[in-house]
Structure formats: C-alpha cells, structure tokens
Short mmCIF file of C-alpha atoms in Angstrom, two decimals:
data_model
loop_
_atom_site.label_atom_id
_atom_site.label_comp_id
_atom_site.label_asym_id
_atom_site.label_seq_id
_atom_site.Cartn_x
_atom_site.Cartn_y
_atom_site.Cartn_z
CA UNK A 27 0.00 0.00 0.00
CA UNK A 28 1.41 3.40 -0.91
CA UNK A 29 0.09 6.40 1.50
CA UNK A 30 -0.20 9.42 -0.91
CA UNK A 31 0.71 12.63 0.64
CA UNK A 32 -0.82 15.69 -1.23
CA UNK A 33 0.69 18.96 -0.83
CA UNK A 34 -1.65 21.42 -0.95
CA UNK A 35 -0.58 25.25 0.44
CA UNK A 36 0.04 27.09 -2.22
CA UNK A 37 -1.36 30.21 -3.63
CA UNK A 38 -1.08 29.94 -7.30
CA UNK A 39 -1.03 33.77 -8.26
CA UNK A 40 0.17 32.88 -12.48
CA UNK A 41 -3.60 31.93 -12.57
CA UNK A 42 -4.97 35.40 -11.22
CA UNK A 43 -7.59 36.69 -11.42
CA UNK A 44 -8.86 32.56 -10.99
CA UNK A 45 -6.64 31.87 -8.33
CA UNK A 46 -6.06 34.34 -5.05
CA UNK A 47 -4.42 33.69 -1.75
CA UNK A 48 -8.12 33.35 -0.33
CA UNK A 49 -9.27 30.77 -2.80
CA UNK A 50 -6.33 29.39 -5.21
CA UNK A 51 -5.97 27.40 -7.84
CA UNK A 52 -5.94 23.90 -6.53
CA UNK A 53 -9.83 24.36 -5.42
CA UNK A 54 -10.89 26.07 -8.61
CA UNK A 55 -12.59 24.52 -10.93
CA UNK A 56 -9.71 24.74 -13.95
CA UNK A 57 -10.69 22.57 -16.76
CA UNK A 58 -13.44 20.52 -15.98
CA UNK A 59 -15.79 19.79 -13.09
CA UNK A 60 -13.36 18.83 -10.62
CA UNK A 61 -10.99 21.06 -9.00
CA UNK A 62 -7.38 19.57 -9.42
CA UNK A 63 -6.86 18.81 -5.88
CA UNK A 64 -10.18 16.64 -6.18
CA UNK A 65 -8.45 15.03 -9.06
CA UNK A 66 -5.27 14.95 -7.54
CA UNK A 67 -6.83 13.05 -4.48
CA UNK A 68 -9.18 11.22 -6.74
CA UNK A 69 -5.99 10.09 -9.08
CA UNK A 70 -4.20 8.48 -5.97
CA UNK A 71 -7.27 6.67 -4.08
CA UNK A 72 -8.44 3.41 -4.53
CA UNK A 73 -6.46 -0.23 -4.99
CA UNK A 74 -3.15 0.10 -3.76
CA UNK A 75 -3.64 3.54 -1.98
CA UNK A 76 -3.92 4.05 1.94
CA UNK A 77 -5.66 6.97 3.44
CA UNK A 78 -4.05 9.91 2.33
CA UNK A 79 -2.15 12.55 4.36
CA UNK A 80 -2.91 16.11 3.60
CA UNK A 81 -0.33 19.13 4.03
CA UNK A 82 -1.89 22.35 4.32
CA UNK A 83 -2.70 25.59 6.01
CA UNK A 84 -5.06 27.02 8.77
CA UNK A 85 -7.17 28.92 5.73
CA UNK A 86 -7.62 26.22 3.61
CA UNK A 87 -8.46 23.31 6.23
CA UNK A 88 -12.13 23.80 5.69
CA UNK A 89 -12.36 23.85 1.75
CA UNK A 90 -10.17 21.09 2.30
CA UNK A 91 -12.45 18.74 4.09
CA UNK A 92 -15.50 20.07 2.06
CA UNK A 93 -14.23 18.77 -1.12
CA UNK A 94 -12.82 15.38 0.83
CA UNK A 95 -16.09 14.89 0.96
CA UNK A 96 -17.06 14.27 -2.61
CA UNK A 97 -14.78 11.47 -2.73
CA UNK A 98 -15.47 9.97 0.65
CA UNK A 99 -12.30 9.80 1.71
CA UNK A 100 -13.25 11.04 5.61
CA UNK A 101 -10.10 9.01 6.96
CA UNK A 102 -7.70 11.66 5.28
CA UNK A 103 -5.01 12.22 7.31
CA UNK A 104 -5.18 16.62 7.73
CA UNK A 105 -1.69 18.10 9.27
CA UNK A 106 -2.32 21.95 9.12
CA UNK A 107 1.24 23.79 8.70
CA UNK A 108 1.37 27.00 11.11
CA UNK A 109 3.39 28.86 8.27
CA UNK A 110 4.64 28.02 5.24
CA UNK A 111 8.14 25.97 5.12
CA UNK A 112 8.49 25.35 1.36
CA UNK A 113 8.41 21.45 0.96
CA UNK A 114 11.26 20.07 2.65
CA UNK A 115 10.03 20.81 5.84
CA UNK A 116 6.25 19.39 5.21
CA UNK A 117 7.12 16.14 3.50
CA UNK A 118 9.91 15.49 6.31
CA UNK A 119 6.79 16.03 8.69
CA UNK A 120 4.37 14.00 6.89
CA UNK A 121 7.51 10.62 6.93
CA UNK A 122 7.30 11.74 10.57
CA UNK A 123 3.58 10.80 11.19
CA UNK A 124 4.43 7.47 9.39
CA UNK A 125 7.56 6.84 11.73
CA UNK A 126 5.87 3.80 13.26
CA UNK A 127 5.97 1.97 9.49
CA UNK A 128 9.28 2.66 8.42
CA UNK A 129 8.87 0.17 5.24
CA UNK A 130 5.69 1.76 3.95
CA UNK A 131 6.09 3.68 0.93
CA UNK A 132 5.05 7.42 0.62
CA UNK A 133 4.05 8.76 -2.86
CA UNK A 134 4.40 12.49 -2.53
CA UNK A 135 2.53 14.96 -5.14
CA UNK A 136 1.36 18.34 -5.56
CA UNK A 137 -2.38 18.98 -5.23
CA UNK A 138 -2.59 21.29 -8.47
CA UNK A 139 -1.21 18.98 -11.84
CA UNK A 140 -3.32 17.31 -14.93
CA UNK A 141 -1.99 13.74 -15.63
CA UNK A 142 -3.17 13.21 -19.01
CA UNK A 143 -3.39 9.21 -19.04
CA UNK A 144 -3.80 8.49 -15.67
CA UNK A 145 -3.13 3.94 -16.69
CA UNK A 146 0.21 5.22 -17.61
CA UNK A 147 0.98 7.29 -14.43
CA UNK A 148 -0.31 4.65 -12.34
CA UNK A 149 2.19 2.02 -14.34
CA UNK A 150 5.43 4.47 -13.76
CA UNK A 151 4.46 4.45 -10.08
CA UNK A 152 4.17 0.23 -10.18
CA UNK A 153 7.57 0.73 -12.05
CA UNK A 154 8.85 3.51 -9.03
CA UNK A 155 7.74 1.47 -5.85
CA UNK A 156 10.30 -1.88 -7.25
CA UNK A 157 13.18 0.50 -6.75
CA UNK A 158 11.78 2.56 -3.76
CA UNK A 159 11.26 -0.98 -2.02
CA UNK A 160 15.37 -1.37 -3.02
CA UNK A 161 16.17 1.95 -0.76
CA UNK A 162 16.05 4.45 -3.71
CA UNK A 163 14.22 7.68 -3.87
CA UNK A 164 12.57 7.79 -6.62
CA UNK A 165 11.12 11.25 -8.61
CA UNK A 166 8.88 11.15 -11.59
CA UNK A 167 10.21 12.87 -14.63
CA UNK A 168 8.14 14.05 -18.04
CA UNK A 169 9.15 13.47 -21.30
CA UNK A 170 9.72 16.71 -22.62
CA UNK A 171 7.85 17.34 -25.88
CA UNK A 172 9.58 21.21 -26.35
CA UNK A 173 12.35 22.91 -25.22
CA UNK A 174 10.94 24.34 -22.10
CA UNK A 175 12.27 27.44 -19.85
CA UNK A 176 9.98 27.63 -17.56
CA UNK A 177 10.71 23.85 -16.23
CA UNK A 178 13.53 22.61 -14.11
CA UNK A 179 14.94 19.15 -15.47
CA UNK A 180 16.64 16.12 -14.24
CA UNK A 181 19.62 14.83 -16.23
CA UNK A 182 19.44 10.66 -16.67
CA UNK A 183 23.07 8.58 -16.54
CA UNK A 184 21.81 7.46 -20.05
CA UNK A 185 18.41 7.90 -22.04
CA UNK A 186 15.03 7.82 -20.35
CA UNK A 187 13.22 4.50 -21.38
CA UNK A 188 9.42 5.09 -20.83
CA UNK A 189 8.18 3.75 -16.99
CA UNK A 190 11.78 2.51 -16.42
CA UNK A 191 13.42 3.74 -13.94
CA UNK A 192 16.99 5.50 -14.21
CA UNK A 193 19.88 6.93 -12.12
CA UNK A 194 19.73 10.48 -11.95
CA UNK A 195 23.15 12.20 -12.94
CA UNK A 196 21.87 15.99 -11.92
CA UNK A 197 19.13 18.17 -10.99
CA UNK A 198 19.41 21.41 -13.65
CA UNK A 199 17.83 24.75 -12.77
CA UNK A 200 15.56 26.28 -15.13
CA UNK A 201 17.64 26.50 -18.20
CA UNK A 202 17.79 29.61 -20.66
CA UNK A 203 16.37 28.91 -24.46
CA UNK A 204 19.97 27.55 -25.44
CA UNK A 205 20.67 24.79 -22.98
CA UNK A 206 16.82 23.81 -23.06
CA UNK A 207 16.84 23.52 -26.44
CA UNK A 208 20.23 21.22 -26.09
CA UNK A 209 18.49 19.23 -23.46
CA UNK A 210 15.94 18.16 -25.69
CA UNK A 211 17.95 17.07 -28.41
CA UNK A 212 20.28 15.11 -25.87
CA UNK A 213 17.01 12.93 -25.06
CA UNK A 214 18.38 12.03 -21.63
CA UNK A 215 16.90 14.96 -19.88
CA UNK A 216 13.07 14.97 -18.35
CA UNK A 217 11.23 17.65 -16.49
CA UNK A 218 11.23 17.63 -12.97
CA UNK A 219 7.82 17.48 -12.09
CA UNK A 220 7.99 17.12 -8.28
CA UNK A 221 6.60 13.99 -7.25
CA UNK A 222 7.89 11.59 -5.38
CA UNK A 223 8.13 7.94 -4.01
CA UNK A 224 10.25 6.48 -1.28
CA UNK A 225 10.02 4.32 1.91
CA UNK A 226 9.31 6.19 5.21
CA UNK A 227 13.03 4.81 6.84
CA UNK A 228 14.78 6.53 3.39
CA UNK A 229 13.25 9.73 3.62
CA UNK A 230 13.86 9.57 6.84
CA UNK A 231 17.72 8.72 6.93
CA UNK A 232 17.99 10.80 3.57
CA UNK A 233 17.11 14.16 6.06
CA UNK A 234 19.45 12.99 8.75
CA UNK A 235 22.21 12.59 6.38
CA UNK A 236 21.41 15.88 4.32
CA UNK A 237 19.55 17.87 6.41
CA UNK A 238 19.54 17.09 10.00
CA UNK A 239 18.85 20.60 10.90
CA UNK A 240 15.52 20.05 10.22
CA UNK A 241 14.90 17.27 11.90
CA UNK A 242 14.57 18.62 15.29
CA UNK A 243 12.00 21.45 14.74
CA UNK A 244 9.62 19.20 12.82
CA UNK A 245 10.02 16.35 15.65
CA UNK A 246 8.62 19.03 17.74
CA UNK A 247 6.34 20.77 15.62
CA UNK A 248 4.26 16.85 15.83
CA UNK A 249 4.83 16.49 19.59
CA UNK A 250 3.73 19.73 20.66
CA UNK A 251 0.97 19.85 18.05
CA UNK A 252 -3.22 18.98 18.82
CA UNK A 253 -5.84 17.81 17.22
CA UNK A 254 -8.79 20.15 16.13
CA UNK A 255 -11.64 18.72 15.01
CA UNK A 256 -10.65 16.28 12.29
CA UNK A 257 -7.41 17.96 11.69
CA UNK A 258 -3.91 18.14 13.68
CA UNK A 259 -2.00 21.56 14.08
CA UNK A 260 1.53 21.26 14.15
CA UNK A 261 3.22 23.40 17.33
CA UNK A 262 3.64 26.49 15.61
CA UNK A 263 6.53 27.64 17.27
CA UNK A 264 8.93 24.76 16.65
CA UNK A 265 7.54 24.46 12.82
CA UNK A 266 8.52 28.31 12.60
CA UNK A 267 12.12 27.48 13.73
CA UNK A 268 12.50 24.97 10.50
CA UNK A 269 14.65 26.08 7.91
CA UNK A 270 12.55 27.24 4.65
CA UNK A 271 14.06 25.21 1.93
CA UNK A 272 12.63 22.79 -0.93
CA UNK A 273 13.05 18.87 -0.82
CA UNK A 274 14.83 19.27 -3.69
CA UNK A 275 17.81 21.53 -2.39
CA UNK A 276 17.46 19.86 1.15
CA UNK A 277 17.53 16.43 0.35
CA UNK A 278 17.33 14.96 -3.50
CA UNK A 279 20.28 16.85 -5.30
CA UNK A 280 22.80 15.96 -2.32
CA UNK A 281 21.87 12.19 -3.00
CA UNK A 282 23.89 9.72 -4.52
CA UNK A 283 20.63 7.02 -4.63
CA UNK A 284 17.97 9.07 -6.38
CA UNK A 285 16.29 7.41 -9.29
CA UNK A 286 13.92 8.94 -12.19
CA UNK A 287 10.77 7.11 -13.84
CA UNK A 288 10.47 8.82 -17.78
CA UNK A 289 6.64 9.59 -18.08
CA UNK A 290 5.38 10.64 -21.62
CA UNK A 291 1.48 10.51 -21.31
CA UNK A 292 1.30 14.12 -20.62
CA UNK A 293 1.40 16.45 -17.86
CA UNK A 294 1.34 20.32 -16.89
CA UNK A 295 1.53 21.63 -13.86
CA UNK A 296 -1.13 23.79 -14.88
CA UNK A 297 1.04 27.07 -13.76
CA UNK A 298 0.00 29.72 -15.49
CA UNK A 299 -2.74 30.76 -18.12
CA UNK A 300 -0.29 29.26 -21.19
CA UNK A 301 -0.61 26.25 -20.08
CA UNK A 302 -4.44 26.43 -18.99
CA UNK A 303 -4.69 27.50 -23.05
CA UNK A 304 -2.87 24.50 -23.97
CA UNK A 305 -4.86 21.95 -21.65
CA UNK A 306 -7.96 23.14 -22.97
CA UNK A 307 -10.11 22.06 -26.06
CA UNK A 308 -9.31 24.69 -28.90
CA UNK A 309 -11.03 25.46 -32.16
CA UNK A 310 -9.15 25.65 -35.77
CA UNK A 311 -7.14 28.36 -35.10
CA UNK A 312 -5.97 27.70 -31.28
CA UNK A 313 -8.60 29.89 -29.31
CA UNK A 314 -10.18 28.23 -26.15
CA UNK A 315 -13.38 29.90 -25.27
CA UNK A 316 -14.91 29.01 -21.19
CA UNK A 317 -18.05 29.87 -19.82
CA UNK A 318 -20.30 32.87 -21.89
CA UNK A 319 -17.32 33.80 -24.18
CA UNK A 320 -17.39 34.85 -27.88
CA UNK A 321 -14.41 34.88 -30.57
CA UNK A 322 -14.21 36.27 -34.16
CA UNK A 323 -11.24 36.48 -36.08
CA UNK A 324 -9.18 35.47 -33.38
CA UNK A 325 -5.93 33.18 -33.07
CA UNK A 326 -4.47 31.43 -29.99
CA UNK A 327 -6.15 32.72 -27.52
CA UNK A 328 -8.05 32.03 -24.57
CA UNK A 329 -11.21 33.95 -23.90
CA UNK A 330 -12.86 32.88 -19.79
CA UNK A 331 -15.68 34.51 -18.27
CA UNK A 332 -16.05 33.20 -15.13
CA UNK A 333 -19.65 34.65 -14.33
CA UNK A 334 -22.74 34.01 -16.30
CA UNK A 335 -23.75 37.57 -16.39
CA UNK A 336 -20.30 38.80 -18.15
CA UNK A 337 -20.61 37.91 -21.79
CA UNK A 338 -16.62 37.96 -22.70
CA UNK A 339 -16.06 39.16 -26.50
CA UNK A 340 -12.51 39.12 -28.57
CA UNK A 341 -12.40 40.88 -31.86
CA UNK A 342 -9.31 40.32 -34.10
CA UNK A 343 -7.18 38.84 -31.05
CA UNK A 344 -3.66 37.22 -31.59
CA UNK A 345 -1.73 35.64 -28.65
CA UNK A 346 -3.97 36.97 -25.58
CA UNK A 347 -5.58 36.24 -22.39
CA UNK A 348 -8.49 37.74 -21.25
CA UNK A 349 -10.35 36.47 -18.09
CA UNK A 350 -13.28 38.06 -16.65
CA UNK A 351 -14.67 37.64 -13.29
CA UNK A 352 -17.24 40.01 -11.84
CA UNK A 353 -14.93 42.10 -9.67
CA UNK A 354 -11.91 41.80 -11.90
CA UNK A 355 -10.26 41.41 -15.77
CA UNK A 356 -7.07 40.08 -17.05
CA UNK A 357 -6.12 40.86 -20.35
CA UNK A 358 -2.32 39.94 -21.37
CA UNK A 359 -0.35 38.81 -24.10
CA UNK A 360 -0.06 34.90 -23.52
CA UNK A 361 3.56 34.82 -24.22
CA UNK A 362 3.72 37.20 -20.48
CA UNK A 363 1.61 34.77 -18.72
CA UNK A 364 4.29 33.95 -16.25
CA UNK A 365 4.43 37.36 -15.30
CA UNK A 366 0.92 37.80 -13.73
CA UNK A 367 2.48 36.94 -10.62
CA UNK A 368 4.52 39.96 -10.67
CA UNK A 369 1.36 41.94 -11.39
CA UNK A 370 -0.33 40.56 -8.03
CA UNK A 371 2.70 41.67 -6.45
CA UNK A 372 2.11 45.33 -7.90
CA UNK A 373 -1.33 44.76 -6.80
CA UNK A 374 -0.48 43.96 -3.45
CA UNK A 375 1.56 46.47 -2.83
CA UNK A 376 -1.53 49.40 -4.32
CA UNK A 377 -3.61 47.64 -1.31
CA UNK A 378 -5.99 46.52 -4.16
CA UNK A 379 -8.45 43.86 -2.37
CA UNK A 380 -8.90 41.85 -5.44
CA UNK A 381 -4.98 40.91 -5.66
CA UNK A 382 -5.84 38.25 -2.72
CA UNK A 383 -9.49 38.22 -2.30
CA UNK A 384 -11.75 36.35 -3.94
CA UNK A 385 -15.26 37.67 -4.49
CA UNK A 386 -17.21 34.77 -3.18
CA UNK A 387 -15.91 33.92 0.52
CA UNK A 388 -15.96 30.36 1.38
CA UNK A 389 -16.32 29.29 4.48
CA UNK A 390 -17.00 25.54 6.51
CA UNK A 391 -20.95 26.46 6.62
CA UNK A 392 -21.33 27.19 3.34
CA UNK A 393 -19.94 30.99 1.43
CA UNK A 394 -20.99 34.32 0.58
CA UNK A 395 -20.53 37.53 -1.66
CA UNK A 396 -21.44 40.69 -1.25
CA UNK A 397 -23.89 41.96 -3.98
CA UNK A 398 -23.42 45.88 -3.14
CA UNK A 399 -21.45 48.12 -0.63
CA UNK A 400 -21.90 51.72 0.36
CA UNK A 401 -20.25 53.79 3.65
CA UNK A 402 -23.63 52.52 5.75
CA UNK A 403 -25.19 49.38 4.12
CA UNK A 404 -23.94 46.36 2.70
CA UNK A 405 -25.99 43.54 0.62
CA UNK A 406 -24.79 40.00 0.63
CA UNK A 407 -25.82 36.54 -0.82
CA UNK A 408 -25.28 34.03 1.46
CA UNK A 409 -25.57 30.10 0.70
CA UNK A 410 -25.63 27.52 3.67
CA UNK A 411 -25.21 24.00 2.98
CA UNK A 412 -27.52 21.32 4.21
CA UNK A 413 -26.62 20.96 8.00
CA UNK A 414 -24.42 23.95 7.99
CA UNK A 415 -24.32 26.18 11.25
CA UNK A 416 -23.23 29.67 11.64
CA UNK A 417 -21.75 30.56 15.25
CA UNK A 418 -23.49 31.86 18.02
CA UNK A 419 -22.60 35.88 17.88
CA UNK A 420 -23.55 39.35 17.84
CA UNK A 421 -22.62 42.59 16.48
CA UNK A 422 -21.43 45.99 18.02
CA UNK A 423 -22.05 47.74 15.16
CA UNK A 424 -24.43 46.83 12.62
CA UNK A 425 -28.39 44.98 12.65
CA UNK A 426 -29.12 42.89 9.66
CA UNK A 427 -31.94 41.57 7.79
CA UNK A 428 -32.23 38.18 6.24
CA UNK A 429 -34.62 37.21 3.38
CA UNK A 430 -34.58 33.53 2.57
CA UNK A 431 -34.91 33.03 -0.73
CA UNK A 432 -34.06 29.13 -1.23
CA UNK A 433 -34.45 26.84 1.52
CA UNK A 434 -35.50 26.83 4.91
CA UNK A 435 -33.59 28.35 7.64
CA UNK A 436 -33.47 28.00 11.74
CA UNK A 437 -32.46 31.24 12.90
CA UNK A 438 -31.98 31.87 16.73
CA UNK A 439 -32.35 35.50 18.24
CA UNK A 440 -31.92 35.55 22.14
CA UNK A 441 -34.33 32.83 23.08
CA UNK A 442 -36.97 32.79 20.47
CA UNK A 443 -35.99 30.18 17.81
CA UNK A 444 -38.32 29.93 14.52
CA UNK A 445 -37.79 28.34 11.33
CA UNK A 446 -38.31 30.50 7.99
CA UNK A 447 -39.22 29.54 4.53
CA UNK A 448 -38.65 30.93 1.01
CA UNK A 449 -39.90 34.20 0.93
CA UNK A 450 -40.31 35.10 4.61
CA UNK A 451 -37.19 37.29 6.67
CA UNK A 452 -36.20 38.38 10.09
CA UNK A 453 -34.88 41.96 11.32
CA UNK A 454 -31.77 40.91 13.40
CA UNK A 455 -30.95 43.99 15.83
CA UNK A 456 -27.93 45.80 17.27
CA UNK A 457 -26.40 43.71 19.59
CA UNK A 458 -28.89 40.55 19.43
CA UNK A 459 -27.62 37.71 19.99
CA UNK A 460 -28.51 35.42 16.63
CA UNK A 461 -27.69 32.26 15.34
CA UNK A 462 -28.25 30.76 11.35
CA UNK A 463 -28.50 27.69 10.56
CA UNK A 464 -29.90 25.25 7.86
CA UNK A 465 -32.00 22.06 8.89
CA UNK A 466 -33.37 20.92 5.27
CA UNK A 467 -31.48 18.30 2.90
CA UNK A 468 -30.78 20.83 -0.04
CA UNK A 469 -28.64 24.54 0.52
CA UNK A 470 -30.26 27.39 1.81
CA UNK A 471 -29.57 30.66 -0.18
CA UNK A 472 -30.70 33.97 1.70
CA UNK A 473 -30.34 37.84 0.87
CA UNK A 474 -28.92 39.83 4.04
CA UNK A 475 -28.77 43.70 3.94
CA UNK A 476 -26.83 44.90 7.09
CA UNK A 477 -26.68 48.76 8.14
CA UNK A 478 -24.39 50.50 10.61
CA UNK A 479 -21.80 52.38 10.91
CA UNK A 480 -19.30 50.15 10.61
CA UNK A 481 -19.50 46.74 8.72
CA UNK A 482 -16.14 44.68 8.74
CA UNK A 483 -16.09 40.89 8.81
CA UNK A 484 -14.17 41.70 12.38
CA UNK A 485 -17.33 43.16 13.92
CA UNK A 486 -17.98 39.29 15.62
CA UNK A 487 -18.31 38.56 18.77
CA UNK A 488 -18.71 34.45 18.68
CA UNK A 489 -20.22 32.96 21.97
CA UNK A 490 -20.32 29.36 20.23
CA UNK A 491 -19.02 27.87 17.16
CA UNK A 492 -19.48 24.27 16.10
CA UNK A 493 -15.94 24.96 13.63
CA UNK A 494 -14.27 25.71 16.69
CA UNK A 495 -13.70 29.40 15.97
CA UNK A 496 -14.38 30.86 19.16
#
C-alpha cells in the first residue's frame, strides 16, 4: 500500500484573477468539473492507496475537508502547517507521522497537476515502488515534448526509457532557451515534475544525512501539536524554527541514490494561463473559449468569463488572455503569462483587495458575496449547505436583515428560535444575539442587507461555534 501525501498550500497567483491567496488554484474549478486537488486526491485513491495525508494551512483546512467529501475519503489524514516551510520541511513532517511503518512507501505529489493518461501514471508508479522498495528515492520525470524554460529538469546517466526507472546524474535549474533547447535534443533529460516515491526509513535517513537541521524542529512541531476537530496543528513555534528550503535543495540533489521514472502521457503543472490554453479544447485556429465567451477572427487565444452575467467578446485577437470575473479582468499577451504573478505583487503592494481576495468567501458552513457596498449598508448573498451552522454571535455595530430566498432556515435571536421559509425574513438587531442555521437536505440561499456604521467581517463577537472558531 502506498500512503499518498498531497501537498496542498500554495497560492497559485500565475492563474490570477482565478486563483487568489483566499481561494487558489488547486480548489478552482480549472478545466473541468473537478478542481485539481479533487483530481489529484481522486488520481491516488483506490487499490493500492492508503488513506491519504494532507499538508496544508489554517485557511484552507475547511475547503479542504469540504471537497474530501465528494470522494469519501473522511479518513484523510489533515496536518495543518502553522506557516509556510516550502516542501522540505512538510514532506519530512508527513515521513514523521508514518515513523511507526518505516517500510511503507510514501508517494508524494502536488495537489494542483493534470496527468493526461492516468493507466500510464499509475504504471510508472508500479515501475517507481520496485526501486523505492530497493532503498532508492525515486522522482517522476516528463518526457519533454519542447524545449521548455519555464521547467527545471533532471539529467538521466543514459536515455530515459518510458516507466523505467533511471539513475539520476543531476538536478538542472531552469535552463535559458539555449541549454533547453540542447536538453531536448540530448534525449536524456526529463522535467522535474515534483513527485515523489520512497520508503518512510529513506526519507527519513535521507534528512538525517542531508539535512539534519531540520529534523529537530519538525520532531517538535508533531509532539507539541493537537488535534482540532478532524485535523492536527503542528506546534507552531517549533515548525517556525524549520529552515525554509525545498526537498529538492534539502535532500534529492545531495543524494547519490535518487532514481527517475520517464513519463510521456502528458502532464502540466497547470502554472499559469499558457498552459491552462494549452490543456484546454481549442477550435481551428488555437482559441479556447470558457463559460459565456465569444471569438471572431481570433488566433491562440483564450477567452474565460467566469460569471454568467459577463458575456466575454474578442475581436481580431492574436496571442492573448483575457479572463473576466465580476470584480476583476485580465487581459495579457499569452507569451507574459508567467508574469501575472509579478502583477499581483504590484497589486499587493496598491492595497488593491482583489490581488488576494476572492469575491465569493468560502467558508466551513457554506460561502458568501457581497452583492453591493456603500459607507452605511452592505448587501450580501449568502448560501448555507444542508446541516451547515453559523456561530453563536452578535454585532457591536451593525443589525441585519435576512430574506430567505431558497431553503429553509433555523435562525436563533436571544431565546426565540423559529424556522423560515422561502420568501419570509427576520430583522436581526444591534447587539442581538442570533444564530443561522440550515436544517433541510438541499442549501439554503438567503439575501442579508446589514446597516451601521461600521460593517467589517471583524465586527464578531462568537459565543459558540461548532468549527471551533471561538
């Protein structure tokens, strides 16, 4: 059995305006229906899979378990990382919480890549585990199919037969147009796609030969962590004291016994909106049109609209993205596409709320978006799933009213308690103490207008919380 462990933290900003700290890319829904981490953990489940072991943070822990759910995989294993340590740290953590099986085998992947044929991935890993059962550690390289820069590559002692695996010579940094070019031609150089597959006791003796510095912190971090509802927080001040570093640098490239598996039934690590263009389906002339999207005269480009009510139209476009979501629009030359992050950062730093917020706000109840915002009102659309339950809380500064219009709804205010049906609402006032939830077996959508004088998310105060928020 081969315990997958999915790394899942990151923020994905090549993807804005899709993917935002708040809500990134490995929970969108990319390509298809499923969000790639769905896939990811859909991909690695099943015959010859144990319960996987999820790496994430605090913000995500609740969109993680929400879309756990579709699979039914409830005996996930959820460590929640008090900061971000790059990957050495959290895969030395996750071989940690496997200490007591130092023969079982740990496949480690990111949360946010398309494996194109899925037989053939699952035949390089057969392939993988024979040598990671000999003491090797083993890394899954792609068959290049261009002379990529964007890529960092793995060199092979001699050419990569397909789902065979081979001694690694060198790990090579991104390469410049030159050298990539040369390393395709050589055809004994794959892309290093990050994932992994080694035995707990050779990860394990791989860090205390190569990295012992870490060892120590993350020890810690697992002993002085807790569990929290169906997660486990690492100690967050003996995670913190781990050295930020990649497995790559920390461990791999220092190794003498690293081996590669050659995979060629395509991949992308779905980075940044280039590649999005290139996974998708595209018409005669290479544009990719998503959601209400119209193209005339247009070549290799990729036209989204990510809300119903934005009709997205490119006229006489060559090389460009253009995304649309209803609070804000990307438009760049596709050949820049790995700049966007830079753009966040721009963003970021103009205190623009759309470089990390996303518009609809997700949280373990359920999500909501606000509609329209002035100085003294605000108008939101809230949906609660079936059994969802807001806290128990008031406000200082603001009363609310809620009109349900989908749904039924249980709502609490001091001791009265009454249950409300589509089309009937409740005046909550200043100060009450109130309580939502939903009782029915389908989501409960509401409208709530709130007035005050002030109107931040901050203006809680949470008496109970079933999330454990209080």
């Amino acid at each position: 059995m081969i315990t997958p462990v999915i790394l899942c933290g990151g923020s994905g900003t090549r993807l804005w305006p899709l993917s935002r700290k708040s809500y990134p890319k490995q929970f969108s829904t990319l390509l298809g229906t499923d969000s790639p981490f769905v896939a990811t953990c859909r991909r690695f489940s099943g015959d010859g899979f144990d319960a996987p072991i999820i790496m994430t943070n605090a913000d995500f822990r609740f969109l993680v378990t929400d879309q756990l759910s579709s699979l039914g995989l409830a005996d996930a294993k959820i460590l929640i990382e008090p900061t971000s340590r790059n990957t050495a740290p959290a895969i030395l953590t996750a071989a940690l919480s496997l200490e007591e099986t130092p023969e079982a085998l740990m496949l480690i992947a990111p949360s946010d890549h398309l494996i194109g044929d899925e037989a053939a991935f699952h035949d390089a890993i057969a392939k993988g585990a024979k040598s990671a059962q000999e003491g090797q550690l083993v890394t899954f390289g792609i068959t290049p199919d261009r002379a990529e820069t964007g890529y960092g590559y793995l060199e092979l002692e001699s050419g990569g037969e397909a789902h065979t695996a081979q001694p690694v010579k060198r790990f090579v940094e991104k390469p410049d147009q030159a050298k990539a070019e040369a390393m395709l031609t050589s055809g004994n150089h794959l892309w290093n796609a990050g994932i992994f597959l080694f035995r707990v006791k050779d990860i394990l003796a791989a860090f205390e030969k190569h990295a012992p510095d870490l060892i120590a912190p993350c020890r810690k971090a697992m002993k002085t962590g807790a569990p929290d509802l169906n997660f486990f927080r690492l100690g967050p001040e003996a995670y913190e004291a781990a050295r930020d570093i990649s497995i790559d640098y920390a461990v791999m490239e220092p190794s003498d016994d690293i081996s590669a598996v050659p995979y060629a039934g395509g991949w992308s690590d779905l980075g940044a909106w280039d590649a999005i263009l290139d996974a998708l389906p595209k018409d005669e002339n290479g544009v990719a049109l998503y959601g209400p999207s119209t193209a005339l005269d247009c070549e290799n480009t990729l036209l989204r609209s990510e809300d119903d009510a934005i009709q997205l139209v490119g006229l006489g476009l060559k090389n460009v993205v253009a995304v649309a979501m209803r609070d804000a629009v990307l438009v760049a030359d596709i050949g820049e596409a790995q700049k966007v992050k830079e753009l966040v950062s721009v963003l970021k730093a103009k205190k623009v709320p759309q470089a990390v917020d996303f518009p609809r706000f997700h949280r373990p109840w359920g999500w909501y978006e606000t509609l329209c915002m002035d100085t003294r009102f605000q108008v939101k659309r809230i949906m609660v799933k079936s059994g969802g339950i807001l806290s128990l809380q008031s406000h200082m500064h603001r009363s609310e009213h809620w009109v349900v219009v989908a749904g039924t709804a249980r709502v609490t205010i001091g001791e009265d308690v009454q249950l409300l049906s589509e089309n009937q609402s409740v005046y909550i006032p200043l100060g009450a103490v109130h309580r939502m939830e939903n009782p029915g077996k389908v989501p409960m959508y509401l409208i709530e207008v709130q007035t005050g004088t002030y109107l931040g998310e901050d203006d809680i105060i949470r008496y109970e919380d079933v999330y454990a928020r209080t």
